[in-house]
Amino acid sequence: MSINRYTYLCRFDTLEEGVPRRFEAEGVPVSLVLTGDEVFAIHDVCSHSAVSLSEGEVEGCTVECWLHGSRFDLRSGKPLDPPATQPVPVYPVRVEDGSVYVEVVPRGGR
């Protein structure tokens, strides 16, 4: 099911605060993170070492890659710590009628 170009991923009430969850949207690996009252969608593969970011730790609006410790901003995908130097794509999220949808076209056209 999709709303325009958005793809349904899950019910909002299945997300846990600060616990990343991996999904696939149109064949793209996506990690959803609920922090505060916002849901963020970030590409689920670290730009440094090709491991799943949904297995990492969340603190505030960041997710840490479990392998080498690079943290990524959930809002922009930018790396905040080495060894990662390249950002990962982030995706627009919509929550409607208790359902979470993501559009797998990165913000900023990346």
XYZ file of C-alpha atoms in Angstrom:
110
model
C 0.000 0.000 0.000
C 1.283 3.481 -0.732
C 0.191 7.082 -0.396
C 1.462 8.763 -3.548
C 5.120 7.663 -3.517
C 5.095 6.661 0.150
C 5.311 3.002 1.157
C 3.620 1.557 4.230
C 6.128 0.097 6.710
C 4.339 -0.545 10.025
C 1.867 0.612 12.633
C 3.146 3.526 14.725
C 2.359 1.740 17.992
C 4.788 -1.091 17.133
C 7.769 1.273 17.308
C 9.690 1.554 20.576
C 11.365 4.768 21.706
C 15.060 4.728 20.756
C 14.982 1.221 19.261
C 15.846 1.097 15.520
C 13.844 -1.316 13.357
C 14.869 -2.546 9.918
C 12.414 -2.597 7.014
C 12.584 -2.741 3.243
C 10.760 -0.132 1.176
C 10.742 -0.705 -2.568
C 13.817 -2.920 -2.117
C 15.705 -0.270 -0.112
C 16.899 -1.167 3.422
C 15.522 1.417 5.859
C 15.953 1.833 9.599
C 13.029 3.502 11.386
C 13.741 5.237 14.688
C 11.197 6.748 17.069
C 12.730 9.469 19.190
C 10.539 11.835 21.162
C 7.418 12.211 19.062
C 9.225 11.996 15.703
C 9.894 9.032 13.450
C 13.060 9.135 11.372
C 13.970 6.941 8.408
C 17.632 6.472 7.530
C 19.317 4.139 5.057
C 20.085 0.989 7.027
C 23.634 0.516 5.742
C 26.613 2.350 7.269
C 28.529 4.329 4.646
C 31.861 3.230 6.121
C 31.547 -0.493 6.622
C 28.309 -1.780 5.047
C 26.737 -3.025 8.283
C 23.177 -2.528 9.512
C 22.558 0.717 11.398
C 19.380 -0.775 12.872
C 21.648 -2.901 15.074
C 23.221 0.241 16.551
C 22.491 2.380 19.603
C 20.288 5.472 19.472
C 20.972 8.585 21.525
C 18.836 11.639 20.910
C 18.750 12.205 17.152
C 21.755 9.985 16.389
C 22.356 6.329 15.640
C 25.740 4.725 16.234
C 27.171 2.056 13.965
C 27.935 -0.919 16.193
C 31.067 -1.980 14.299
C 33.348 1.070 14.393
C 31.390 3.628 16.428
C 30.556 6.253 13.806
C 27.421 8.186 14.741
C 24.992 9.515 12.126
C 22.497 12.356 12.497
C 19.006 10.905 11.963
C 17.806 14.206 10.474
C 20.509 14.659 7.835
C 22.378 11.348 7.571
C 25.678 13.170 8.123
C 28.408 11.310 10.006
C 29.345 12.948 13.313
C 32.379 10.797 14.143
C 35.093 8.964 12.214
C 35.801 6.608 10.655
C 32.717 7.345 8.498
C 33.135 10.398 6.272
C 30.208 9.958 3.855
C 26.559 10.602 4.789
C 23.829 8.008 4.427
C 20.500 8.880 2.802
C 17.546 9.888 4.962
C 13.953 9.558 3.815
C 10.736 11.511 4.379
C 8.293 9.899 6.830
C 4.537 10.349 7.164
C 2.400 9.082 10.016
C -1.278 8.887 9.100
C -4.097 7.111 10.901
C -1.601 5.271 13.102
C 0.428 3.963 10.155
C 4.020 4.852 9.227
C 4.919 5.489 5.590
C 8.288 6.315 4.032
C 9.288 7.735 0.667
C 12.550 6.154 -0.483
C 13.699 9.198 -2.422
C 16.416 10.804 -0.271
C 15.932 14.363 0.933
C 17.989 16.796 -1.075
C 17.894 14.544 -4.144
C 20.831 12.411 -3.037
